[in-house]
mmCIF file of C-alpha atoms in Angstrom:
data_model
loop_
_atom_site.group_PDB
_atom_site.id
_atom_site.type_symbol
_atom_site.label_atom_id
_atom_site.label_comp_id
_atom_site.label_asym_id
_atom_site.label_seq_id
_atom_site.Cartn_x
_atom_site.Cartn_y
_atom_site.Cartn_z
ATOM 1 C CA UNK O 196 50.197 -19.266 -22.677
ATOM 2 C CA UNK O 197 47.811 -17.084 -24.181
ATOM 3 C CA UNK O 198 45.241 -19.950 -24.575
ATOM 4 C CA UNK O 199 45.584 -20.554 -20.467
ATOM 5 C CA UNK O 200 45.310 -17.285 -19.877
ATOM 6 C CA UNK O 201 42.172 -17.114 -21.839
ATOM 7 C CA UNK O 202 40.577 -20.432 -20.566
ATOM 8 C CA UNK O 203 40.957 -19.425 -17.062
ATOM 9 C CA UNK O 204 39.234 -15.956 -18.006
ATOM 10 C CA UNK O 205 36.225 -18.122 -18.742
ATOM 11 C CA UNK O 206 36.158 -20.466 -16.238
ATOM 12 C CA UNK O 207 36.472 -17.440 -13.687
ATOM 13 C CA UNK O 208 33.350 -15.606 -15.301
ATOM 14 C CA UNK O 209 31.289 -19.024 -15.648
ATOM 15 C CA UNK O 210 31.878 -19.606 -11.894
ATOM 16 C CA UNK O 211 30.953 -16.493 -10.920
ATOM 17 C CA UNK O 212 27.985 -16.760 -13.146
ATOM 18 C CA UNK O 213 26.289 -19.874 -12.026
ATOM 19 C CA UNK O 214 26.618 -18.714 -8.107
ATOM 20 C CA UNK O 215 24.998 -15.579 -8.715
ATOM 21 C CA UNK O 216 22.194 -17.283 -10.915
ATOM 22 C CA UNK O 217 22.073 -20.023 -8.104
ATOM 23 C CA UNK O 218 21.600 -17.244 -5.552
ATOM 24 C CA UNK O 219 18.714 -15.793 -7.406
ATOM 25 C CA UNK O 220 17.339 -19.479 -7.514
ATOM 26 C CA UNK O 221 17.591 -19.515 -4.081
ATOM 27 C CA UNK O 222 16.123 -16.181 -3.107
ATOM 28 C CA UNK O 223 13.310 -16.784 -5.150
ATOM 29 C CA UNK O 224 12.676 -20.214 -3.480
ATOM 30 C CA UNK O 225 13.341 -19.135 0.351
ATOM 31 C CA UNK O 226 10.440 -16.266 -0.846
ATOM 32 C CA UNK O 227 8.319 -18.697 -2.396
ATOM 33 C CA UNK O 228 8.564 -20.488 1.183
ATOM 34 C CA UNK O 229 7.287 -17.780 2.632
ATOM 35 C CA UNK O 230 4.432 -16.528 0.783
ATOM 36 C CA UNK O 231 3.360 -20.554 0.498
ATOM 37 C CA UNK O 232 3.489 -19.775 5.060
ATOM 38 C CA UNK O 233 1.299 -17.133 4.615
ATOM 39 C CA UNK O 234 -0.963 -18.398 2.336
ATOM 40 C CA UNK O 235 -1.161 -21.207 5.081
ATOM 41 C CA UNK O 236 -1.579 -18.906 7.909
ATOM 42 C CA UNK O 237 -4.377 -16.985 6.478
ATOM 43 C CA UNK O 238 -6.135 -19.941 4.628
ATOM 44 C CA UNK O 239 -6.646 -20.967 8.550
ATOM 45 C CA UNK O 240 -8.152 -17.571 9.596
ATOM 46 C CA UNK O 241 -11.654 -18.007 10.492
ATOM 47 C CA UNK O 242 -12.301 -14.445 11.589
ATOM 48 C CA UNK O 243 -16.211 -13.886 10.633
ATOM 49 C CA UNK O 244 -19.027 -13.693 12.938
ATOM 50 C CA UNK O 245 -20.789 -17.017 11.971
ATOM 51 C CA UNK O 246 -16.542 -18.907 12.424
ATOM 52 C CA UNK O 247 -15.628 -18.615 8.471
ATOM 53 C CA UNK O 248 -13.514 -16.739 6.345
ATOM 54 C CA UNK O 249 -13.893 -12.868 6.362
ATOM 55 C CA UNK O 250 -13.582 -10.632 3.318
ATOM 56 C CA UNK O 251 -10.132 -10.015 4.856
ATOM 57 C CA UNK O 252 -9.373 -13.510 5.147
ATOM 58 C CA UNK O 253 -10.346 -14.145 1.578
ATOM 59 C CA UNK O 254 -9.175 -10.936 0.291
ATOM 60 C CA UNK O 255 -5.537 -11.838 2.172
ATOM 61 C CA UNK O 256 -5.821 -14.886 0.815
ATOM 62 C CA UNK O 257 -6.304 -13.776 -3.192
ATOM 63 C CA UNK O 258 -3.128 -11.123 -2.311
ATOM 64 C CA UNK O 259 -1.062 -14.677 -1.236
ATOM 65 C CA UNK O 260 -1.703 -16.187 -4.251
ATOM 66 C CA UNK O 261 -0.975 -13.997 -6.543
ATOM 67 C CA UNK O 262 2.245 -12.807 -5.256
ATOM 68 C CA UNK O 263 2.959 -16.842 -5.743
ATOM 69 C CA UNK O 264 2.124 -16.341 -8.873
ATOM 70 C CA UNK O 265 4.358 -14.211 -9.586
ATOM 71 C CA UNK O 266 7.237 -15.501 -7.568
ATOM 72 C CA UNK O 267 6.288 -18.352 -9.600
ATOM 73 C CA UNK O 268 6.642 -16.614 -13.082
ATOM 74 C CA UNK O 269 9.819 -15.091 -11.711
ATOM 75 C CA UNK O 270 11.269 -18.366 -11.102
ATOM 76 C CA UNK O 271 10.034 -19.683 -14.501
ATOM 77 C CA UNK O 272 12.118 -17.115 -16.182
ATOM 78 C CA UNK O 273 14.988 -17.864 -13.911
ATOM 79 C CA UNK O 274 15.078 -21.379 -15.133
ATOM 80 C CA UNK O 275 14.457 -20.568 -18.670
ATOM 81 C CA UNK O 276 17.255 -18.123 -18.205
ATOM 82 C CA UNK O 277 19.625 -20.626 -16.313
ATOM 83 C CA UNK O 278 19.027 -23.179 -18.874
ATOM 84 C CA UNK O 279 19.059 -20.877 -22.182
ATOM 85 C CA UNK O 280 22.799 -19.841 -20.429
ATOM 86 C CA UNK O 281 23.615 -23.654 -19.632
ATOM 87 C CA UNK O 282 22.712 -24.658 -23.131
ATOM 88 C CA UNK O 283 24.268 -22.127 -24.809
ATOM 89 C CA UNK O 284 27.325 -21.781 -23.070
ATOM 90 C CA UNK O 285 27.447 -25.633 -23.155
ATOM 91 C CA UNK O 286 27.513 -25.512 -26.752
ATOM 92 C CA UNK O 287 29.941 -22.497 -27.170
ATOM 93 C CA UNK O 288 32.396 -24.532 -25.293
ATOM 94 C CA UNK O 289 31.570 -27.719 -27.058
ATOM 95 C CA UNK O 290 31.646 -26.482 -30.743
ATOM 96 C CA UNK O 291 35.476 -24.144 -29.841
ATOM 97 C CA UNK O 292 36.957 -27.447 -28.841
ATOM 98 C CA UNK O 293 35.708 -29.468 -31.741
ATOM 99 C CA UNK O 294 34.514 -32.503 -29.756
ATOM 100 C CA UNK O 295 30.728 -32.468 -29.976
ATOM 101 C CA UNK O 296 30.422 -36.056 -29.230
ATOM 102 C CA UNK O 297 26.478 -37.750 -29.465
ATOM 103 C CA UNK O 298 26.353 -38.441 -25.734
ATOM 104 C CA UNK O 299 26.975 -35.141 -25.203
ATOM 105 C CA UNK O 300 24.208 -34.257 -27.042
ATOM 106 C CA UNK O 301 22.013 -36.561 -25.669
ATOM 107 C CA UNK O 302 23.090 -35.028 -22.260
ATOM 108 C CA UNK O 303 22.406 -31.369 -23.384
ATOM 109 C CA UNK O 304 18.490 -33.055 -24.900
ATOM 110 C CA UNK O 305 18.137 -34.430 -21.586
ATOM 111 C CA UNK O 306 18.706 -31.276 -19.350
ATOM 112 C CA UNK O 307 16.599 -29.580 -22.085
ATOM 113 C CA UNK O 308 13.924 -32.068 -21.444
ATOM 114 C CA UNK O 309 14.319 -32.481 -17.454
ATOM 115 C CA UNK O 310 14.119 -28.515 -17.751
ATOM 116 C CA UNK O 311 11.129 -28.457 -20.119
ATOM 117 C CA UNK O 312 9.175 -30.651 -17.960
ATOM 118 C CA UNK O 313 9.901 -28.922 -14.786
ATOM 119 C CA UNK O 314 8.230 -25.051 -16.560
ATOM 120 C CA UNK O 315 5.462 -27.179 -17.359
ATOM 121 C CA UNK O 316 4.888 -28.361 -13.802
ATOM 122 C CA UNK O 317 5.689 -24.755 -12.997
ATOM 123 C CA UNK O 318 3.019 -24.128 -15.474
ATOM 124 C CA UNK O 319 0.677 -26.431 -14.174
ATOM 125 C CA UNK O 320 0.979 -25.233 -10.847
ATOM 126 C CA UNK O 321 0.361 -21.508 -11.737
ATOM 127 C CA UNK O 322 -2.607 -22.570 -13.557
ATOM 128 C CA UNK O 323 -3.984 -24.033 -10.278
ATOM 129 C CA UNK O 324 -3.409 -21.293 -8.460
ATOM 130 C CA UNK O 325 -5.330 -19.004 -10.779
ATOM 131 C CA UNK O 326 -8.090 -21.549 -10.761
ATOM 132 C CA UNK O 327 -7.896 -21.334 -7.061
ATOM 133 C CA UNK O 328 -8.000 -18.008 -6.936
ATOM 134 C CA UNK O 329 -11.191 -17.212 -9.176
ATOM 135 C CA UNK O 330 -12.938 -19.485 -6.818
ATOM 136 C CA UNK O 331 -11.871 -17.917 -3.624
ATOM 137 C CA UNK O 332 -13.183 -14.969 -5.764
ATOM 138 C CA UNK O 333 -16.185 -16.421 -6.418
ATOM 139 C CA UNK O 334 -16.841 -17.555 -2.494
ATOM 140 C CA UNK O 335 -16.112 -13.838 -1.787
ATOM 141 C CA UNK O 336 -18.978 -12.695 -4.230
ATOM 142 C CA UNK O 337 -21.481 -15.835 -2.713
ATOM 143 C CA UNK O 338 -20.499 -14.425 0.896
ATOM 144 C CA UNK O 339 -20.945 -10.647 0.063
ATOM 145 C CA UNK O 340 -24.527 -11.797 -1.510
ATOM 146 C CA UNK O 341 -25.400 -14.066 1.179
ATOM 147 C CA UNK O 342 -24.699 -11.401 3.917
ATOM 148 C CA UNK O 343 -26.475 -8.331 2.395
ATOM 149 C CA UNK O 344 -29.234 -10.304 1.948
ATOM 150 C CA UNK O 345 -29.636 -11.414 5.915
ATOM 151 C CA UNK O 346 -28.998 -7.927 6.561
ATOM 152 C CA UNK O 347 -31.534 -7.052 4.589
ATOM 153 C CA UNK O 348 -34.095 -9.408 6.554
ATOM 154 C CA UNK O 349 -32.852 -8.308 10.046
ATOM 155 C CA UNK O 350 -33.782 -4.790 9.071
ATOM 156 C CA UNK O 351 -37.275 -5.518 7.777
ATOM 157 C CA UNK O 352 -37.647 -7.605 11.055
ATOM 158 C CA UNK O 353 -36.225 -4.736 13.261
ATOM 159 C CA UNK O 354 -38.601 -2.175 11.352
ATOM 160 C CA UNK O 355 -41.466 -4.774 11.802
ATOM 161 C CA UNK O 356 -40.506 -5.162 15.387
ATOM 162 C CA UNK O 357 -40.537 -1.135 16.027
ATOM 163 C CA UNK O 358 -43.981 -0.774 14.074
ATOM 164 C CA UNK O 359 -45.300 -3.717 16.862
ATOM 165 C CA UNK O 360 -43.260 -1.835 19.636
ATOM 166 C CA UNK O 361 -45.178 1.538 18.694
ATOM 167 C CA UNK O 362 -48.578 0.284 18.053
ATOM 168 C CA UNK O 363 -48.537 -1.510 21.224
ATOM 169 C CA UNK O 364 -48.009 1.247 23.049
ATOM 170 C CA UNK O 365 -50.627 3.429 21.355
ATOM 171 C CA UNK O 366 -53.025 0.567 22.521
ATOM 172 C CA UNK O 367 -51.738 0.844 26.137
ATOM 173 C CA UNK O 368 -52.604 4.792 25.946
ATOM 174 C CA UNK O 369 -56.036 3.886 24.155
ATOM 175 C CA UNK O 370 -56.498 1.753 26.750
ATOM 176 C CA UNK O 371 -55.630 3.267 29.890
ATOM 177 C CA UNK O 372 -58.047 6.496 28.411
ATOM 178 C CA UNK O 373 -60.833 4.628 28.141
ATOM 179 C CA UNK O 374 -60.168 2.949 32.096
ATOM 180 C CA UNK O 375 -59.732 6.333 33.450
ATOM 181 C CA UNK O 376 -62.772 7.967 34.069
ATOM 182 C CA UNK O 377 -63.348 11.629 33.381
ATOM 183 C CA UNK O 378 -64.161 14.257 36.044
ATOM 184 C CA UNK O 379 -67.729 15.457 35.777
ATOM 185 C CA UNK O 380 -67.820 19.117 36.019
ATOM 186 C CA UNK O 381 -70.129 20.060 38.936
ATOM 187 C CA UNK O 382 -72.838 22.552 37.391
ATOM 188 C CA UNK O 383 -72.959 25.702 39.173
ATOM 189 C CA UNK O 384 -76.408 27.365 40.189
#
């Protein structure tokens, strides 16, 4: 009776257990969703003058990623978590009854290894991003270099244009001076 009693303790907590660590799962995936729409949405943005990215855009674009970074970190540990507690509870269970068979050990290797392989791709995938990221970083610093040096053209040019601007008028004085003649003062006797 006692050992009933006890079992069904476990299998109540275990249950409740996995749904709330499938929940998290979940909630970190429907985010992930998102912030992989909104990196979309502003990878699109062509908001500068000349029809490219902005500094915005690019600087929206960095914020994106890295909050999919970390959403992708967060669900790294999730997994690790989930499969630390599958694997260890798994075992707990397995070594109380006394049947530790071989294929069940080959099952627990292969969720170890199916798990395994999917942080590296996790891995892999962060890595990217971060790669991704430096370069929009880079583009950023290429576009903030490219731009103050145009503006710093235009404004020679403008300057230029204004000394033109003023010496041609000066001319246009000089010259209507010397066209005008001056009034001869009558001499008085």
């Amino acid at each position: 009776m006692m050992k009933r009693l006890l079992a069904m303790a476990m299998l109540c907590l275990w249950i409740g257990g996995a749904q709330a660590q499938n929940d998290k799962l979940a909630e970190l995936m429907s985010e992930r969703e998102q912030l992989v729409l909104e990196y979309q949405f502003y990878n699109q943005q062509n908001s500068n003058f000349w029809g490219k990215k902005s500094k915005n855009d690019l600087l929206n674009i960095i914020e994106t990623l890295k909050k999919i970074i970390n959403t992708d970190s967060e669900l790294i540990g999730a997994i690790k978590e989930a499969s630390i507690k599958k694997i260890a509870q798994s075992t707990v269970e397995n070594q109380r009854e006394g049947k530790i068979t071989v294929e069940d050990q080959r099952i627990i290797n292969a969720r170890i290894a199916d798990l395994q392989s999917q942080i590296k791709t996790l891995q892999v995938e962060v890595k990217k991003r971060e790669r991704s990221i430096k370069d929009l970083e880079a583009q950023l610093v290429a576009g903030e270099e490219l731009r103050y040096g145009k503006d710093k053209v235009i404004a020679i040019l403008a300057v230029a244009a204004f000394v033109l601007l003023l010496y041609a008028i000066f001319l246009q004085v000089r010259l209507n001076n010397k066209a005008t003649p001056k009034p001869r003062k009558k001499k008085v006797q």
